[in-house]
PDB file of C-alpha atoms in Angstrom:
ATOM      1  CA  MET A   9       0.110   0.028   0.104  1.00 54.00           C
ATOM      2  CA  GLY A  10       1.455   3.395  -1.185  1.00 53.00           C
ATOM      3  CA  LYS A  11       1.845   6.356   1.355  1.00 50.00           C
ATOM      4  CA  SER A  12      -0.899   8.167  -0.479  1.00 50.00           C
ATOM      5  CA  GLU A  13      -3.492   5.127   0.231  1.00 50.00           C
ATOM      6  CA  ILE A  14      -2.258   5.036   3.803  1.00 48.00           C
ATOM      7  CA  ARG A  15      -3.449   8.478   4.369  1.00 50.00           C
ATOM      8  CA  THR A  16      -6.666   7.985   2.630  1.00 49.00           C
ATOM      9  CA  GLU A  17      -7.044   5.058   4.748  1.00 48.00           C
ATOM     10  CA  THR A  18      -6.296   7.078   7.900  1.00 46.00           C
ATOM     11  CA  ALA A  19      -8.499   9.915   6.963  1.00 47.00           C
ATOM     12  CA  ARG A  20     -11.282   7.394   6.467  1.00 48.00           C
ATOM     13  CA  GLY A  21     -10.643   5.945   9.720  1.00 47.00           C
ATOM     14  CA  GLY A  22     -10.882   9.280  11.379  1.00 47.00           C
ATOM     15  CA  ARG A  23     -14.162  10.154   9.951  1.00 45.00           C
ATOM     16  CA  ILE A  24     -15.387   6.656  11.123  1.00 43.00           C
ATOM     17  CA  LEU A  25     -14.140   7.228  14.842  1.00 43.00           C
ATOM     18  CA  LYS A  26     -16.030  10.559  14.735  1.00 44.00           C
ATOM     19  CA  LYS A  27     -19.198   9.164  13.616  1.00 44.00           C
ATOM     20  CA  ALA A  28     -19.151   6.461  16.422  1.00 46.00           C
ATOM     21  CA  SER A  29     -18.406   8.811  19.121  1.00 46.00           C
ATOM     22  CA  ALA A  30     -21.010  11.214  18.226  1.00 47.00           C
ATOM     23  CA  PRO A  31     -23.871   9.338  19.835  1.00 47.00           C
ATOM     24  CA  ALA A  32     -22.173   9.210  23.324  1.00 47.00           C
ATOM     25  CA  ARG A  33     -21.916  12.935  23.256  1.00 47.00           C
ATOM     26  CA  SER A  34     -25.662  13.565  22.118  1.00 44.00           C
ATOM     27  CA  ALA A  35     -26.637  11.198  24.925  1.00 45.00           C
ATOM     28  CA  ARG A  36     -25.305  13.200  27.765  1.00 47.00           C
ATOM     29  CA  ARG A  37     -27.985  15.539  29.276  1.00 43.00           C
ATOM     30  CA  PRO A  38     -27.538  18.498  30.973  1.00 42.00           C
ATOM     31  CA  ALA A  39     -27.665  18.282  34.868  1.00 40.00           C
ATOM     32  CA  SER A  40     -30.276  20.421  35.208  1.00 38.00           C
ATOM     33  CA  VAL A  41     -32.931  18.748  33.265  1.00 36.00           C
ATOM     34  CA  LYS A  42     -35.245  16.510  35.399  1.00 42.00           C
ATOM     35  CA  SER A  43     -36.469  13.592  34.083  1.00 45.00           C
ATOM     36  CA  GLU A  44     -40.484  13.107  34.594  1.00 53.00           C
ATOM     37  CA  ALA A  45     -41.551  10.212  36.742  1.00 54.00           C
ATOM     38  CA  PRO A  46     -42.625   7.249  34.828  1.00 59.00           C
ATOM     39  CA  TYR A  47     -46.359   6.257  35.243  1.00 59.00           C
ATOM     40  CA  HIS A  48     -48.191   3.391  33.898  1.00 54.00           C
ATOM     41  CA  HIS A  49     -51.472   4.402  31.739  1.00 49.00           C
ATOM     42  CA  GLY A  50     -54.320   4.896  34.356  1.00 60.00           C
ATOM     43  CA  ALA A  51     -51.998   5.632  37.275  1.00 89.00           C
ATOM     44  CA  LEU A  52     -51.206   9.194  36.546  1.00 93.00           C
ATOM     45  CA  ARG A  53     -54.387  10.419  37.836  1.00 93.00           C
ATOM     46  CA  GLU A  54     -54.231   8.861  41.277  1.00 94.00           C
ATOM     47  CA  ALA A  55     -50.628  10.132  41.508  1.00 95.00           C
ATOM     48  CA  LEU A  56     -51.541  13.544  41.000  1.00 96.00           C
ATOM     49  CA  LEU A  57     -54.239  13.316  43.634  1.00 96.00           C
ATOM     50  CA  GLN A  58     -51.778  11.592  46.124  1.00 96.00           C
ATOM     51  CA  ALA A  59     -49.402  14.540  45.227  1.00 97.00           C
ATOM     52  CA  ALA A  60     -51.955  17.049  45.746  1.00 97.00           C
ATOM     53  CA  GLU A  61     -52.845  15.586  49.195  1.00 97.00           C
ATOM     54  CA  ARG A  62     -49.027  15.895  50.175  1.00 97.00           C
ATOM     55  CA  VAL A  63     -49.180  19.457  48.899  1.00 97.00           C
ATOM     56  CA  LEU A  64     -52.360  20.401  50.522  1.00 96.00           C
ATOM     57  CA  GLU A  65     -51.453  18.999  54.125  1.00 96.00           C
ATOM     58  CA  ARG A  66     -47.889  20.496  53.832  1.00 96.00           C
ATOM     59  CA  ASP A  67     -48.553  24.028  52.297  1.00 96.00           C
ATOM     60  CA  GLY A  68     -52.239  24.416  52.901  1.00 94.00           C
ATOM     61  CA  LEU A  69     -54.827  25.481  50.365  1.00 94.00           C
ATOM     62  CA  ALA A  70     -52.926  28.646  49.447  1.00 94.00           C
ATOM     63  CA  GLY A  71     -50.211  26.548  48.293  1.00 96.00           C
ATOM     64  CA  LEU A  72     -52.087  24.044  46.400  1.00 96.00           C
ATOM     65  CA  THR A  73     -51.946  24.923  42.565  1.00 96.00           C
ATOM     66  CA  LEU A  74     -51.668  22.880  39.418  1.00 97.00           C
ATOM     67  CA  ARG A  75     -47.899  23.525  38.882  1.00 96.00           C
ATOM     68  CA  ALA A  76     -47.263  22.799  42.486  1.00 97.00           C
ATOM     69  CA  VAL A  77     -49.039  19.291  42.117  1.00 97.00           C
ATOM     70  CA  ALA A  78     -47.224  18.714  38.776  1.00 96.00           C
ATOM     71  CA  ARG A  79     -43.880  19.425  40.629  1.00 96.00           C
ATOM     72  CA  GLU A  80     -44.545  17.156  43.250  1.00 96.00           C
ATOM     73  CA  ALA A  81     -45.679  14.460  41.310  1.00 95.00           C
ATOM     74  CA  GLY A  82     -42.587  14.712  38.917  1.00 94.00           C
ATOM     75  CA  VAL A  83     -44.840  15.287  35.825  1.00 94.00           C
ATOM     76  CA  SER A  84     -45.263  18.135  33.133  1.00 93.00           C
ATOM     77  CA  HIS A  85     -47.153  21.227  34.176  1.00 92.00           C
ATOM     78  CA  ALA A  86     -49.723  20.177  31.760  1.00 94.00           C
ATOM     79  CA  ALA A  87     -50.615  16.975  33.209  1.00 94.00           C
ATOM     80  CA  PRO A  88     -53.203  17.992  36.066  1.00 94.00           C
ATOM     81  CA  THR A  89     -54.846  20.226  33.683  1.00 95.00           C
ATOM     82  CA  HIS A  90     -55.320  17.470  31.311  1.00 93.00           C
ATOM     83  CA  HIS A  91     -56.736  15.126  33.997  1.00 94.00           C
ATOM     84  CA  PHE A  92     -58.893  17.612  36.038  1.00 96.00           C
ATOM     85  CA  GLY A  93     -59.389  20.815  33.558  1.00 95.00           C
ATOM     86  CA  ASP A  94     -58.577  23.632  36.119  1.00 96.00           C
ATOM     87  CA  LEU A  95     -58.160  24.060  39.817  1.00 96.00           C
ATOM     88  CA  THR A  96     -61.491  23.678  40.896  1.00 97.00           C
ATOM     89  CA  GLY A  97     -61.759  20.177  39.161  1.00 97.00           C
ATOM     90  CA  LEU A  98     -58.591  19.002  40.981  1.00 97.00           C
ATOM     91  CA  LEU A  99     -59.986  20.415  44.412  1.00 97.00           C
ATOM     92  CA  SER A 100     -63.367  18.905  43.954  1.00 97.00           C
ATOM     93  CA  GLU A 101     -61.894  15.531  42.960  1.00 97.00           C
ATOM     94  CA  LEU A 102     -59.466  15.643  46.213  1.00 97.00           C
ATOM     95  CA  ALA A 103     -62.366  16.645  48.269  1.00 98.00           C
ATOM     96  CA  ALA A 104     -64.334  13.431  46.980  1.00 98.00           C
ATOM     97  CA  VAL A 105     -61.148  11.544  47.932  1.00 97.00           C
ATOM     98  CA  GLY A 106     -61.120  12.915  51.494  1.00 97.00           C
ATOM     99  CA  PHE A 107     -64.975  12.215  52.023  1.00 97.00           C
ATOM    100  CA  ARG A 108     -64.338   8.390  50.950  1.00 97.00           C
ATOM    101  CA  GLN A 109     -61.476   8.326  53.350  1.00 97.00           C
ATOM    102  CA  PHE A 110     -63.503   9.992  56.152  1.00 97.00           C
ATOM    103  CA  ASN A 111     -66.455   7.560  55.330  1.00 96.00           C
ATOM    104  CA  ALA A 112     -64.519   4.693  55.729  1.00 96.00           C
ATOM    105  CA  ALA A 113     -62.966   5.911  59.086  1.00 96.00           C
ATOM    106  CA  MET A 114     -66.668   6.510  60.432  1.00 95.00           C
ATOM    107  CA  ALA A 115     -67.967   2.893  59.073  1.00 93.00           C
ATOM    108  CA  SER A 116     -65.051   1.384  61.006  1.00 95.00           C
ATOM    109  CA  SER A 117     -64.982   3.488  64.110  1.00 93.00           C
ATOM    110  CA  SER A 118     -67.340   1.134  66.284  1.00 86.00           C
ATOM    111  CA  ASP A 119     -65.602  -2.036  65.295  1.00 89.00           C
ATOM    112  CA  THR A 120     -63.891  -2.364  68.885  1.00 86.00           C
ATOM    113  CA  ALA A 121     -66.925  -1.018  70.663  1.00 87.00           C
ATOM    114  CA  THR A 122     -68.421  -3.345  73.026  1.00 89.00           C
ATOM    115  CA  THR A 123     -70.970  -1.296  74.985  1.00 88.00           C
ATOM    116  CA  PRO A 124     -73.914   1.117  73.715  1.00 85.00           C
ATOM    117  CA  LEU A 125     -72.214   3.805  75.229  1.00 86.00           C
ATOM    118  CA  GLU A 126     -69.098   3.195  73.303  1.00 89.00           C
ATOM    119  CA  HIS A 127     -71.064   2.547  70.086  1.00 87.00           C
ATOM    120  CA  ALA A 128     -72.561   6.200  70.576  1.00 87.00           C
ATOM    121  CA  LEU A 129     -69.184   7.921  71.272  1.00 91.00           C
ATOM    122  CA  ALA A 130     -67.183   5.979  68.418  1.00 93.00           C
ATOM    123  CA  ARG A 131     -68.402   7.929  65.469  1.00 94.00           C
ATOM    124  CA  PRO A 132     -67.949  11.780  66.945  1.00 95.00           C
ATOM    125  CA  LYS A 133     -64.589  10.323  68.140  1.00 95.00           C
ATOM    126  CA  ALA A 134     -63.421   9.043  64.596  1.00 96.00           C
ATOM    127  CA  TYR A 135     -64.937  12.467  63.100  1.00 97.00           C
ATOM    128  CA  VAL A 136     -62.472  14.791  65.291  1.00 97.00           C
ATOM    129  CA  ALA A 137     -59.797  11.998  64.746  1.00 96.00           C
ATOM    130  CA  TYR A 138     -59.877  12.308  61.163  1.00 97.00           C
ATOM    131  CA  ALA A 139     -59.789  16.113  61.153  1.00 97.00           C
ATOM    132  CA  GLN A 140     -56.779  16.010  63.364  1.00 96.00           C
ATOM    133  CA  ALA A 141     -54.857  13.653  61.362  1.00 96.00           C
ATOM    134  CA  HIS A 142     -55.870  15.041  57.944  1.00 97.00           C
ATOM    135  CA  PRO A 143     -56.392  18.936  58.878  1.00 96.00           C
ATOM    136  CA  GLY A 144     -55.884  19.908  55.288  1.00 96.00           C
ATOM    137  CA  MET A 145     -58.022  17.528  53.425  1.00 97.00           C
ATOM    138  CA  TYR A 146     -60.851  17.995  56.306  1.00 97.00           C
ATOM    139  CA  GLY A 147     -60.791  21.727  55.635  1.00 95.00           C
ATOM    140  CA  ILE A 148     -61.347  21.451  51.733  1.00 96.00           C
ATOM    141  CA  MET A 149     -63.936  19.003  52.161  1.00 96.00           C
ATOM    142  CA  PHE A 150     -66.297  22.069  53.588  1.00 93.00           C
ATOM    143  CA  ARG A 151     -64.963  24.747  51.297  1.00 92.00           C
ATOM    144  CA  THR A 152     -68.105  24.492  49.261  1.00 92.00           C
ATOM    145  CA  GLU A 153     -67.309  27.628  47.274  1.00 94.00           C
ATOM    146  CA  ARG A 154     -64.288  26.043  45.823  1.00 94.00           C
ATOM    147  CA  LEU A 155     -65.908  22.724  44.916  1.00 97.00           C
ATOM    148  CA  ASP A 156     -67.910  21.750  41.874  1.00 97.00           C
ATOM    149  CA  TYR A 157     -70.807  19.468  43.357  1.00 95.00           C
ATOM    150  CA  SER A 158     -71.843  18.568  39.658  1.00 95.00           C
ATOM    151  CA  ARG A 159     -68.902  16.387  39.707  1.00 96.00           C
ATOM    152  CA  PRO A 160     -70.169  12.655  39.992  1.00 97.00           C
ATOM    153  CA  SER A 161     -67.595  11.537  42.543  1.00 97.00           C
ATOM    154  CA  LEU A 162     -67.743  14.337  44.910  1.00 97.00           C
ATOM    155  CA  HIS A 163     -71.831  14.242  44.904  1.00 97.00           C
ATOM    156  CA  GLU A 164     -71.735  10.596  45.689  1.00 97.00           C
ATOM    157  CA  ALA A 165     -69.245  10.647  48.315  1.00 97.00           C
ATOM    158  CA  ALA A 166     -70.799  13.548  50.120  1.00 96.00           C
ATOM    159  CA  GLU A 167     -73.930  12.152  49.832  1.00 96.00           C
ATOM    160  CA  ALA A 168     -72.791   8.929  51.385  1.00 95.00           C
ATOM    161  CA  SER A 169     -71.241  10.902  54.089  1.00 95.00           C
ATOM    162  CA  PHE A 170     -74.348  12.470  54.950  1.00 95.00           C
ATOM    163  CA  ALA A 171     -76.342   9.151  54.771  1.00 93.00           C
ATOM    164  CA  GLY A 172     -73.997   7.946  57.200  1.00 92.00           C
ATOM    165  CA  LEU A 173     -74.778  10.713  59.656  1.00 93.00           C
ATOM    166  CA  ALA A 174     -78.283  10.508  59.138  1.00 93.00           C
ATOM    167  CA  ASN A 175     -78.041   6.555  59.875  1.00 91.00           C
ATOM    168  CA  ALA A 176     -76.302   7.234  62.921  1.00 90.00           C
ATOM    169  CA  VAL A 177     -78.630   9.892  64.175  1.00 91.00           C
ATOM    170  CA  GLY A 178     -81.254   7.290  63.449  1.00 91.00           C
ATOM    171  CA  MET A 179     -79.667   4.817  65.294  1.00 87.00           C
ATOM    172  CA  MET A 180     -79.393   6.955  68.483  1.00 86.00           C
ATOM    173  CA  ARG A 181     -83.318   7.879  68.354  1.00 87.00           C
ATOM    174  CA  GLN A 182     -84.138   4.340  67.583  1.00 88.00           C
ATOM    175  CA  GLU A 183     -85.783   5.083  64.244  1.00 92.00           C
ATOM    176  CA  GLN A 184     -85.155   4.654  60.348  1.00 90.00           C
ATOM    177  CA  ILE A 185     -84.291   8.024  58.976  1.00 91.00           C
ATOM    178  CA  ARG A 186     -84.548   8.439  55.151  1.00 83.00           C
ATOM    179  CA  GLY A 187     -81.975  11.067  54.151  1.00 78.00           C
ATOM    180  CA  ASP A 188     -84.073  12.173  51.211  1.00 83.00           C
ATOM    181  CA  ALA A 189     -87.447  12.918  53.438  1.00 89.00           C
ATOM    182  CA  LEU A 190     -86.852  14.152  56.860  1.00 94.00           C
ATOM    183  CA  THR A 191     -89.181  15.292  59.394  1.00 95.00           C
ATOM    184  CA  LEU A 192     -88.527  18.523  61.228  1.00 95.00           C
ATOM    185  CA  ASN A 193     -87.406  16.887  64.458  1.00 95.00           C
ATOM    186  CA  GLN A 194     -85.069  14.454  62.456  1.00 94.00           C
ATOM    187  CA  GLY A 195     -83.442  17.453  60.631  1.00 95.00           C
ATOM    188  CA  ALA A 196     -82.907  19.063  64.017  1.00 96.00           C
ATOM    189  CA  ALA A 197     -81.602  15.966  65.584  1.00 94.00           C
ATOM    190  CA  ILE A 198     -79.067  15.609  62.376  1.00 95.00           C
ATOM    191  CA  ALA A 199     -78.050  19.621  62.452  1.00 96.00           C
ATOM    192  CA  ARG A 200     -77.649  19.429  66.279  1.00 94.00           C
ATOM    193  CA  ALA A 201     -75.339  16.526  66.112  1.00 93.00           C
ATOM    194  CA  TRP A 202     -73.416  17.829  63.287  1.00 95.00           C
ATOM    195  CA  SER A 203     -72.921  21.267  64.527  1.00 96.00           C
ATOM    196  CA  MET A 204     -71.832  20.299  67.820  1.00 95.00           C
ATOM    197  CA  VAL A 205     -69.105  17.869  66.524  1.00 96.00           C
ATOM    198  CA  HIS A 206     -68.017  20.030  63.568  1.00 97.00           C
ATOM    199  CA  GLY A 207     -67.856  22.996  65.782  1.00 97.00           C
ATOM    200  CA  PHE A 208     -65.974  21.513  68.372  1.00 97.00           C
ATOM    201  CA  THR A 209     -63.490  20.179  65.555  1.00 97.00           C
ATOM    202  CA  MET A 210     -63.132  23.616  63.850  1.00 97.00           C
ATOM    203  CA  LEU A 211     -62.485  25.043  67.557  1.00 97.00           C
ATOM    204  CA  LEU A 212     -60.023  22.465  68.197  1.00 97.00           C
ATOM    205  CA  LEU A 213     -57.921  22.705  64.721  1.00 96.00           C
ATOM    206  CA  ASP A 214     -57.817  26.627  65.388  1.00 96.00           C
ATOM    207  CA  GLY A 215     -56.465  26.341  68.964  1.00 96.00           C
ATOM    208  CA  ARG A 216     -59.355  28.012  70.341  1.00 97.00           C
ATOM    209  CA  LEU A 217     -60.103  25.504  73.025  1.00 97.00           C
ATOM    210  CA  GLU A 218     -56.783  25.827  74.814  1.00 96.00           C
ATOM    211  CA  ASP A 219     -58.156  28.407  77.166  1.00 96.00           C
ATOM    212  CA  ILE A 220     -61.061  25.937  77.923  1.00 96.00           C
ATOM    213  CA  LEU A 221     -58.700  22.961  78.282  1.00 96.00           C
ATOM    214  CA  GLY A 222     -56.265  24.930  80.546  1.00 96.00           C
ATOM    215  CA  ARG A 223     -59.131  25.570  83.096  1.00 97.00           C
ATOM    216  CA  LEU A 224     -59.910  21.898  83.555  1.00 97.00           C
ATOM    217  CA  PRO A 225     -58.533  19.511  85.920  1.00 96.00           C
ATOM    218  CA  GLU A 226     -54.896  18.351  84.751  1.00 95.00           C
ATOM    219  CA  GLY A 227     -54.496  16.037  82.008  1.00 94.00           C
ATOM    220  CA  THR A 228     -57.949  16.492  80.616  1.00 96.00           C
ATOM    221  CA  THR A 229     -57.787  15.768  77.094  1.00 96.00           C
ATOM    222  CA  PRO A 230     -59.654  17.153  74.265  1.00 95.00           C
ATOM    223  CA  GLU A 231     -61.240  13.681  73.593  1.00 95.00           C
ATOM    224  CA  ARG A 232     -62.328  13.870  77.191  1.00 95.00           C
ATOM    225  CA  LEU A 233     -63.973  16.995  76.894  1.00 96.00           C
ATOM    226  CA  LEU A 234     -66.010  16.080  73.496  1.00 95.00           C
ATOM    227  CA  GLU A 235     -67.073  12.789  75.556  1.00 93.00           C
ATOM    228  CA  ALA A 236     -68.561  15.064  78.456  1.00 94.00           C
ATOM    229  CA  MET A 237     -70.023  17.444  75.582  1.00 92.00           C
ATOM    230  CA  LEU A 238     -72.121  14.571  74.169  1.00 89.00           C
ATOM    231  CA  MET A 239     -73.148  13.187  77.435  1.00 87.00           C
ATOM    232  CA  SER A 240     -74.187  16.292  78.731  1.00 79.00           C
ATOM    233  CA  PRO A 241     -78.014  16.861  78.476  1.00 62.00           C
ATOM    234  CA  VAL A 242     -79.490  18.902  75.846  1.00 52.00           C
ATOM    235  CA  THR A 243     -81.387  21.351  78.287  1.00 49.00           C
ATOM    236  CA  GLY A 244     -79.723  22.640  81.490  1.00 50.00           C
ATOM    237  CA  LYS A 245     -81.178  23.517  84.633  1.00 53.00           C
ATOM    238  CA  PRO A 246     -83.997  26.371  83.829  1.00 48.00           C
ATOM    239  CA  PRO A 247     -83.545  29.810  85.446  1.00 50.00           C
ATOM    240  CA  GLY A 248     -85.211  30.488  88.681  1.00 52.00           C
ATOM    241  CA  PRO A 249     -87.951  32.924  88.942  1.00 48.00           C
TER     242      PRO A 249
END
């Protein structure tokens, strides 16, 4: 092989080497680029709701945005919009998740109760316990102005929650209560029970019961205070003349 042929082959070899090494360089990605989390088809919606719950409990309602949820889930900013439409849609579906969690907690609350009194107190205690464990979720469940109750999932979950409350009150009154047709007395009993437990829960979450608890015998817990409220007679001693 002559010198000219050797130079030609060397040049060709150089070109081949350059082409072979090019993919290795192009495969490198900037360190700042964050890859999206992989999700199987159908699992992304659930992952977004789980991410939304984490953001809500950590950063509150003010920090819950579509972009924040996308970042938390490690997906593109367009993903929440694709699955929920807008922030109202996301909040509504998240509230539906909260109601389902809440309903499950209520349903299993009396599993360990052994006496009629324990059965009667189990549901209110579970109500407060859920709110303490999930304050963000509990809060969004009752932010009606931020929710779209025309969404089937939220409507069904909220209706199931009300049905559970009506059934519990009916058991205490030893009568069957139809949630779609209440007597005035039945409605008053449901509203009274809900107002008492919900009001207690909101005061507890807001720290507004600390003053009362501080005046009670040492060691009195919020749960014990709730028990005393529930067992107190509805009407007190009438005022004297």
